[in-house]
PDB file of C-alpha atoms and ligand atoms in Angstrom:
ATOM      1  CA  UNK A 205      99.456 377.626  54.475  1.00 89.00           C
ATOM      2  CA  UNK A 206     100.940 375.617  51.616  1.00 92.00           C
ATOM      3  CA  UNK A 207     104.529 376.354  50.666  1.00 94.00           C
ATOM      4  CA  UNK A 208     105.549 376.676  47.887  1.00 96.00           C
ATOM      5  CA  UNK A 209     102.049 377.453  46.780  1.00 96.00           C
ATOM      6  CA  UNK A 210     100.583 375.522  43.876  1.00 97.00           C
ATOM      7  CA  UNK A 211      97.413 376.233  41.946  1.00 98.00           C
ATOM      8  CA  UNK A 212      95.419 373.493  43.693  1.00 97.00           C
ATOM      9  CA  UNK A 213      95.619 375.207  47.066  1.00 96.00           C
ATOM     10  CA  UNK A 214      92.325 376.936  47.933  1.00 94.00           C
ATOM     11  CA  UNK A 215      93.927 379.619  50.096  1.00 92.00           C
ATOM     12  CA  UNK A 216      93.426 380.729  53.667  1.00 91.00           C
ATOM     13  CA  UNK A 217      91.859 384.162  53.944  1.00 91.00           C
ATOM     14  CA  UNK A 218      90.285 386.080  56.822  1.00 93.00           C
ATOM     15  CA  UNK A 219      87.102 387.579  55.313  1.00 95.00           C
ATOM     16  CA  UNK A 220      86.850 390.352  57.913  1.00 95.00           C
ATOM     17  CA  UNK A 221      90.476 391.461  58.109  1.00 91.00           C
ATOM     18  CA  UNK A 222      91.505 394.945  56.863  1.00 89.00           C
ATOM     19  CA  UNK A 223      92.611 393.285  53.612  1.00 86.00           C
ATOM     20  CA  UNK A 224      89.544 391.012  53.434  1.00 92.00           C
ATOM     21  CA  UNK A 225      87.773 392.994  50.705  1.00 95.00           C
ATOM     22  CA  UNK A 226      90.899 393.012  48.566  1.00 91.00           C
ATOM     23  CA  UNK A 227      91.572 389.299  49.134  1.00 92.00           C
ATOM     24  CA  UNK A 228      88.030 388.112  48.567  1.00 96.00           C
ATOM     25  CA  UNK A 229      87.607 390.363  45.522  1.00 96.00           C
ATOM     26  CA  UNK A 230      90.484 388.555  43.854  1.00 95.00           C
ATOM     27  CA  UNK A 231      89.002 385.196  44.747  1.00 96.00           C
ATOM     28  CA  UNK A 232      85.590 386.239  43.475  1.00 97.00           C
ATOM     29  CA  UNK A 233      87.123 387.330  40.166  1.00 97.00           C
ATOM     30  CA  UNK A 234      88.370 383.793  39.655  1.00 98.00           C
ATOM     31  CA  UNK A 235      84.941 382.354  40.519  1.00 98.00           C
ATOM     32  CA  UNK A 236      83.092 384.654  38.165  1.00 98.00           C
ATOM     33  CA  UNK A 237      85.667 384.063  35.432  1.00 98.00           C
ATOM     34  CA  UNK A 238      85.184 380.296  35.665  1.00 98.00           C
ATOM     35  CA  UNK A 239      81.396 380.769  35.713  1.00 98.00           C
ATOM     36  CA  UNK A 240      81.584 382.733  32.452  1.00 98.00           C
ATOM     37  CA  UNK A 241      83.890 380.118  31.028  1.00 98.00           C
ATOM     38  CA  UNK A 242      81.685 377.163  31.990  1.00 98.00           C
ATOM     39  CA  UNK A 243      78.228 378.645  31.533  1.00 98.00           C
ATOM     40  CA  UNK A 244      78.745 381.039  28.610  1.00 97.00           C
ATOM     41  CA  UNK A 245      81.658 379.229  26.984  1.00 97.00           C
ATOM     42  CA  UNK A 246      83.737 382.416  27.127  1.00 97.00           C
ATOM     43  CA  UNK A 247      87.458 382.061  26.474  1.00 97.00           C
ATOM     44  CA  UNK A 248      89.143 383.064  29.721  1.00 98.00           C
ATOM     45  CA  UNK A 249      92.540 382.971  31.447  1.00 98.00           C
ATOM     46  CA  UNK A 250      93.445 383.254  35.121  1.00 98.00           C
ATOM     47  CA  UNK A 251      96.934 384.479  36.023  1.00 98.00           C
ATOM     48  CA  UNK A 252      97.868 384.301  39.702  1.00 98.00           C
ATOM     49  CA  UNK A 253     100.358 387.119  39.973  1.00 97.00           C
ATOM     50  CA  UNK A 254     102.846 387.068  42.845  1.00 97.00           C
ATOM     51  CA  UNK A 255     104.887 390.093  44.008  1.00 97.00           C
ATOM     52  CA  UNK A 256     106.158 391.943  40.949  1.00 98.00           C
ATOM     53  CA  UNK A 257     108.526 394.905  40.661  1.00 98.00           C
ATOM     54  CA  UNK A 258     110.467 397.065  38.243  1.00 98.00           C
ATOM     55  CA  UNK A 259     111.014 400.616  37.008  1.00 97.00           C
ATOM     56  CA  UNK A 260     108.038 403.018  37.202  1.00 95.00           C
ATOM     57  CA  UNK A 261     106.540 401.496  40.348  1.00 95.00           C
ATOM     58  CA  UNK A 262     104.687 404.104  42.358  1.00 92.00           C
ATOM     59  CA  UNK A 263     107.070 405.441  44.945  1.00 89.00           C
ATOM     60  CA  UNK A 264     104.856 405.817  47.997  1.00 83.00           C
ATOM     61  CA  UNK A 265     102.060 403.307  47.665  1.00 84.00           C
ATOM     62  CA  UNK A 266     103.340 401.321  50.642  1.00 88.00           C
ATOM     63  CA  UNK A 267     104.797 398.314  48.841  1.00 94.00           C
ATOM     64  CA  UNK A 268     108.088 397.174  50.186  1.00 97.00           C
ATOM     65  CA  UNK A 269     110.431 397.831  47.243  1.00 97.00           C
ATOM     66  CA  UNK A 270     109.454 401.455  46.570  1.00 96.00           C
ATOM     67  CA  UNK A 271     109.258 402.009  50.343  1.00 95.00           C
ATOM     68  CA  UNK A 272     112.822 400.791  50.947  1.00 96.00           C
ATOM     69  CA  UNK A 273     114.209 402.534  47.853  1.00 95.00           C
ATOM     70  CA  UNK A 274     112.564 405.829  48.786  1.00 94.00           C
ATOM     71  CA  UNK A 275     113.808 405.569  52.370  1.00 95.00           C
ATOM     72  CA  UNK A 276     117.361 404.775  51.255  1.00 95.00           C
ATOM     73  CA  UNK A 277     117.412 407.685  48.795  1.00 94.00           C
ATOM     74  CA  UNK A 278     115.935 410.157  51.306  1.00 93.00           C
ATOM     75  CA  UNK A 279     118.476 409.069  53.911  1.00 94.00           C
ATOM     76  CA  UNK A 280     115.853 407.551  56.221  1.00 95.00           C
ATOM     77  CA  UNK A 281     115.938 404.272  58.130  1.00 96.00           C
ATOM     78  CA  UNK A 282     114.410 401.271  56.376  1.00 97.00           C
ATOM     79  CA  UNK A 283     111.203 400.193  58.123  1.00 97.00           C
ATOM     80  CA  UNK A 284     110.942 396.419  58.462  1.00 98.00           C
ATOM     81  CA  UNK A 285     107.519 395.251  59.662  1.00 97.00           C
ATOM     82  CA  UNK A 286     107.504 392.563  62.343  1.00 97.00           C
ATOM     83  CA  UNK A 287     110.760 390.682  62.836  1.00 97.00           C
ATOM     84  CA  UNK A 288     111.377 390.625  59.078  1.00 98.00           C
ATOM     85  CA  UNK A 289     111.330 386.824  58.949  1.00 98.00           C
ATOM     86  CA  UNK A 290     108.308 386.844  56.641  1.00 98.00           C
ATOM     87  CA  UNK A 291     109.276 385.946  53.089  1.00 98.00           C
ATOM     88  CA  UNK A 292     108.310 387.137  49.623  1.00 98.00           C
ATOM     89  CA  UNK A 293     109.355 386.136  46.099  1.00 98.00           C
ATOM     90  CA  UNK A 294     109.836 389.031  43.700  1.00 98.00           C
ATOM     91  CA  UNK A 295     109.335 388.755  39.943  1.00 98.00           C
ATOM     92  CA  UNK A 296     110.833 391.304  37.535  1.00 98.00           C
ATOM     93  CA  UNK A 297     108.152 393.007  35.447  1.00 98.00           C
ATOM     94  CA  UNK A 298     109.497 391.879  32.037  1.00 98.00           C
ATOM     95  CA  UNK A 299     109.240 388.248  33.142  1.00 98.00           C
ATOM     96  CA  UNK A 300     105.771 388.825  34.526  1.00 98.00           C
ATOM     97  CA  UNK A 301     104.556 390.374  31.265  1.00 98.00           C
ATOM     98  CA  UNK A 302     106.059 387.549  29.205  1.00 98.00           C
ATOM     99  CA  UNK A 303     104.312 384.967  31.419  1.00 98.00           C
ATOM    100  CA  UNK A 304     100.939 386.678  31.150  1.00 98.00           C
ATOM    101  CA  UNK A 305     101.374 387.096  27.391  1.00 98.00           C
ATOM    102  CA  UNK A 306     102.148 383.406  26.938  1.00 98.00           C
ATOM    103  CA  UNK A 307      99.136 382.504  29.062  1.00 98.00           C
ATOM    104  CA  UNK A 308      96.962 384.733  26.903  1.00 98.00           C
ATOM    105  CA  UNK A 309      98.139 382.951  23.759  1.00 98.00           C
ATOM    106  CA  UNK A 310      97.652 379.502  25.292  1.00 98.00           C
ATOM    107  CA  UNK A 311      94.320 377.715  25.502  1.00 97.00           C
ATOM    108  CA  UNK A 312      94.627 376.980  29.225  1.00 98.00           C
ATOM    109  CA  UNK A 313      91.684 378.268  31.259  1.00 98.00           C
ATOM    110  CA  UNK A 314      92.578 377.085  34.773  1.00 98.00           C
ATOM    111  CA  UNK A 315      94.677 379.256  37.136  1.00 98.00           C
ATOM    112  CA  UNK A 316      98.413 379.547  36.462  1.00 98.00           C
ATOM    113  CA  UNK A 317     100.929 380.997  38.926  1.00 98.00           C
ATOM    114  CA  UNK A 318     103.148 383.653  37.370  1.00 98.00           C
ATOM    115  CA  UNK A 319     105.972 384.697  39.665  1.00 98.00           C
ATOM    116  CA  UNK A 320     109.605 384.186  40.514  1.00 98.00           C
ATOM    117  CA  UNK A 321     110.265 381.402  43.057  1.00 98.00           C
ATOM    118  CA  UNK A 322     113.429 383.145  44.365  1.00 97.00           C
ATOM    119  CA  UNK A 323     112.347 383.628  47.980  1.00 98.00           C
ATOM    120  CA  UNK A 324     113.916 385.993  50.521  1.00 98.00           C
ATOM    121  CA  UNK A 325     113.058 387.210  54.012  1.00 98.00           C
ATOM    122  CA  UNK A 326     112.152 390.890  54.274  1.00 98.00           C
ATOM    123  CA  UNK A 327     115.002 391.513  56.725  1.00 98.00           C
ATOM    124  CA  UNK A 328     117.587 390.020  54.359  1.00 98.00           C
ATOM    125  CA  UNK A 329     116.005 391.978  51.541  1.00 98.00           C
ATOM    126  CA  UNK A 330     116.386 395.231  53.493  1.00 98.00           C
ATOM    127  CA  UNK A 331     120.075 394.410  53.988  1.00 97.00           C
ATOM    128  CA  UNK A 332     120.423 393.631  50.289  1.00 97.00           C
ATOM    129  CA  UNK A 333     118.892 396.993  49.384  1.00 96.00           C
ATOM    130  CA  UNK A 334     121.176 398.888  51.775  1.00 96.00           C
ATOM    131  CA  UNK A 335     124.139 397.238  50.060  1.00 96.00           C
ATOM    132  CA  UNK A 336     122.783 397.876  46.571  1.00 95.00           C
ATOM    133  CA  UNK A 337     122.090 401.546  47.240  1.00 93.00           C
ATOM    134  CA  UNK A 338     125.373 402.000  49.111  1.00 93.00           C
ATOM    135  CA  UNK A 339     123.554 404.248  51.548  1.00 88.00           C
ATOM    136  CA  UNK A 340     124.520 402.799  54.922  1.00 88.00           C
ATOM    137  CA  UNK A 341     120.990 403.238  56.273  1.00 92.00           C
ATOM    138  CA  UNK A 342     119.866 401.596  59.501  1.00 96.00           C
ATOM    139  CA  UNK A 343     116.940 399.232  59.873  1.00 98.00           C
ATOM    140  CA  UNK A 344     114.090 399.989  62.294  1.00 98.00           C
ATOM    141  CA  UNK A 345     111.338 397.560  63.203  1.00 98.00           C
ATOM    142  CA  UNK A 346     107.623 398.420  63.105  1.00 97.00           C
ATOM    143  CA  UNK A 347     104.577 396.304  64.024  1.00 96.00           C
ATOM    144  CA  UNK A 348     103.558 393.638  61.519  1.00 94.00           C
ATOM    145  CA  UNK A 349     100.271 394.575  59.804  1.00 91.00           C
ATOM    146  CA  UNK A 350      97.317 392.303  60.621  1.00 88.00           C
ATOM    147  CA  UNK A 351      97.148 389.133  58.516  1.00 87.00           C
ATOM    148  CA  UNK A 352     100.427 389.874  56.744  1.00 90.00           C
ATOM    149  CA  UNK A 353     101.269 386.542  55.053  1.00 90.00           C
ATOM    150  CA  UNK A 354     104.350 384.958  56.640  1.00 93.00           C
ATOM    151  CA  UNK A 355     105.582 383.039  53.614  1.00 94.00           C
ATOM    152  CA  UNK A 356     105.019 383.442  49.945  1.00 95.00           C
ATOM    153  CA  UNK A 357     106.619 381.498  47.131  1.00 97.00           C
ATOM    154  CA  UNK A 358     104.940 380.414  43.911  1.00 98.00           C
ATOM    155  CA  UNK A 359     105.231 376.870  42.615  1.00 98.00           C
ATOM    156  CA  UNK A 360     105.598 377.577  38.897  1.00 98.00           C
ATOM    157  CA  UNK A 361     105.692 373.986  37.623  1.00 98.00           C
ATOM    158  CA  UNK A 362     102.428 374.556  35.774  1.00 98.00           C
ATOM    159  CA  UNK A 363     103.686 377.673  33.974  1.00 98.00           C
ATOM    160  CA  UNK A 364     106.850 375.805  33.014  1.00 98.00           C
ATOM    161  CA  UNK A 365     104.861 372.868  31.693  1.00 98.00           C
ATOM    162  CA  UNK A 366     101.929 374.648  30.012  1.00 98.00           C
ATOM    163  CA  UNK A 367     103.630 377.861  28.842  1.00 98.00           C
ATOM    164  CA  UNK A 368     107.279 376.805  28.596  1.00 98.00           C
ATOM    165  CA  UNK A 369     107.930 379.885  30.722  1.00 98.00           C
ATOM    166  CA  UNK A 370     110.527 380.560  33.373  1.00 98.00           C
ATOM    167  CA  UNK A 371     111.627 383.906  34.825  1.00 98.00           C
ATOM    168  CA  UNK A 372     114.922 385.060  33.334  1.00 98.00           C
ATOM    169  CA  UNK A 373     115.855 388.130  35.372  1.00 98.00           C
ATOM    170  CA  UNK A 374     117.416 387.434  38.782  1.00 97.00           C
ATOM    171  CA  UNK A 375     116.860 389.696  41.760  1.00 97.00           C
ATOM    172  CA  UNK A 376     120.310 391.238  41.586  1.00 96.00           C
ATOM    173  CA  UNK A 377     119.925 392.341  37.969  1.00 98.00           C
ATOM    174  CA  UNK A 378     116.274 393.355  38.346  1.00 98.00           C
ATOM    175  CA  UNK A 379     116.898 395.350  41.492  1.00 98.00           C
ATOM    176  CA  UNK A 380     119.825 397.138  39.903  1.00 97.00           C
ATOM    177  CA  UNK A 381     117.659 398.314  37.005  1.00 98.00           C
ATOM    178  CA  UNK A 382     114.895 399.256  39.420  1.00 98.00           C
ATOM    179  CA  UNK A 383     117.285 401.251  41.586  1.00 97.00           C
ATOM    180  CA  UNK A 384     118.533 403.145  38.504  1.00 97.00           C
ATOM    181  CA  UNK A 385     114.947 404.238  37.966  1.00 97.00           C
ATOM    182  CA  UNK A 386     114.361 405.385  41.541  1.00 96.00           C
ATOM    183  CA  UNK A 387     117.708 407.200  41.511  1.00 95.00           C
ATOM    184  CA  UNK A 388     116.613 409.174  38.462  1.00 96.00           C
ATOM    185  CA  UNK A 389     113.640 410.696  40.329  1.00 94.00           C
ATOM    186  CA  UNK A 390     113.860 414.318  41.427  1.00 92.00           C
ATOM    187  CA  UNK A 391     113.933 415.311  45.089  1.00 90.00           C
ATOM    188  CA  UNK A 392     110.338 416.633  44.773  1.00 90.00           C
ATOM    189  CA  UNK A 393     109.177 413.268  43.457  1.00 89.00           C
ATOM    190  CA  UNK A 394     111.012 411.428  46.220  1.00 90.00           C
ATOM    191  CA  UNK A 395     109.360 413.615  48.868  1.00 87.00           C
ATOM    192  CA  UNK A 396     105.839 413.282  47.454  1.00 82.00           C
ATOM    193  CA  UNK A 397     103.476 411.419  49.774  1.00 69.00           C
ATOM    194  CA  UNK A 398     100.370 409.598  48.690  1.00 63.00           C
ATOM    195  CA  UNK A 399      97.092 409.784  50.540  1.00 53.00           C
ATOM    196  CA  UNK A 400      96.169 406.211  49.933  1.00 51.00           C
ATOM    197  CA  UNK A 401      98.102 403.217  51.145  1.00 52.00           C
ATOM    198  CA  UNK A 402      97.702 400.168  48.969  1.00 50.00           C
ATOM    199  CA  UNK A 403     100.289 398.194  50.837  1.00 50.00           C
ATOM    200  CA  UNK A 404      98.140 395.279  51.934  1.00 49.00           C
ATOM    201  CA  UNK A 405      97.039 393.811  48.698  1.00 46.00           C
ATOM    202  CA  UNK A 406      97.956 390.196  48.101  1.00 45.00           C
ATOM    203  CA  UNK A 407      95.767 387.163  48.411  1.00 36.00           C
ATOM    204  CA  UNK A 408      97.888 384.180  47.731  1.00 34.00           C
TER     205      UNK A 408
HETATM  206  N1  LIG B 237     107.026 395.597  54.475  1.00 78.08           N
HETATM  207  C1  LIG B 237     107.992 396.067  55.350  1.00 78.08           C
HETATM  208  N2  LIG B 237     108.258 397.417  55.359  1.00 78.08           N
HETATM  209  C2  LIG B 237     107.631 398.305  54.535  1.00 78.08           C
HETATM  210  C3  LIG B 237     106.657 397.817  53.623  1.00 78.08           C
HETATM  211  C4  LIG B 237     106.372 396.452  53.628  1.00 78.08           C
HETATM  212  O1  LIG B 237     108.581 395.293  56.116  1.00 78.08           O
HETATM  213  O2  LIG B 237     107.940 399.511  54.612  1.00 78.08           O
HETATM  214  C5  LIG B 237     106.748 394.137  54.438  1.00 78.08           C
HETATM  215  C6  LIG B 237     105.279 393.781  54.547  1.00 78.08           C
HETATM  216  O3  LIG B 237     104.858 393.698  55.896  1.00 78.08           O
HETATM  217  C7  LIG B 237     105.256 392.430  53.848  1.00 78.08           C
HETATM  218  C8  LIG B 237     106.359 392.555  52.789  1.00 78.08           C
HETATM  219  O4  LIG B 237     107.174 393.639  53.201  1.00 78.08           O
HETATM  220  O5  LIG B 237     105.586 391.400  54.754  1.00 78.08           O
HETATM  221  C9  LIG B 237     105.827 392.812  51.386  1.00 78.08           C
HETATM  222  O6  LIG B 237     104.929 393.885  51.444  1.00 78.08           O
HETATM  223  P1  LIG B 237     104.189 394.456  50.157  1.00 78.08           P
HETATM  224  O7  LIG B 237     103.136 395.420  50.642  1.00 78.08           O
HETATM  225  O8  LIG B 237     105.194 394.956  49.180  1.00 78.08           O
HETATM  226  O9  LIG B 237     103.499 393.186  49.499  1.00 78.08           O
HETATM  227  P2  LIG B 237     102.489 392.085  50.103  1.00 78.08           P
HETATM  228  O10 LIG B 237     102.483 392.109  51.593  1.00 78.08           O
HETATM  229  O11 LIG B 237     101.171 392.463  49.572  1.00 78.08           O
HETATM  230  O12 LIG B 237     103.063 390.820  49.592  1.00 78.08           O
END
């Protein structure tokens, strides 16, 4: 409910929704980590990872970037859930890794957001991907999954201040590299379907 989201926000999660176990598991990990830190004096770090992408993502695990890329390359319509006005902020994997690595080497034990604040609506993102892939695909609308967060953008002031970290790779560059990867997959790989759908996974 807080936008952009800082580390002091306690979150707003439906415990009994289809993604409740996933959401609460992430929250519990932070609780148990702080308990070990406080009670046992263990050195710990808590990275709050926002949407991340890059080459070698799993193609059909339900996340939006592989889903749209796969659809574009197979010549299918891009499936936007809801009206597509919900937003996400996508961080390129190299930036994400650098942020986590710097956090590891720091001595900061409270949560730190690691993500790219560049926010975009899913509908605009679908249009961007159609342009990038040059595929001329259409967009079709499907129902919005239950409890799909409507807005997500990290406030990364803390990471800037504590880690001297800022994402370096913009969406255009990152998506280009990511598309090169998906383009290099064989037709068999593109057609492979997974049995599990991990699409509803984020807490924050
Ligand atoms: N989404 C979509 N079409 C798809 C897959 C996902 O419109 O084929 C939407 C989804 O509803 C969500 C956003 O894209 O609003 C990001 O979904 P993803 O599963 O990648 O990440 P999360 O929802 O966990 O942030």
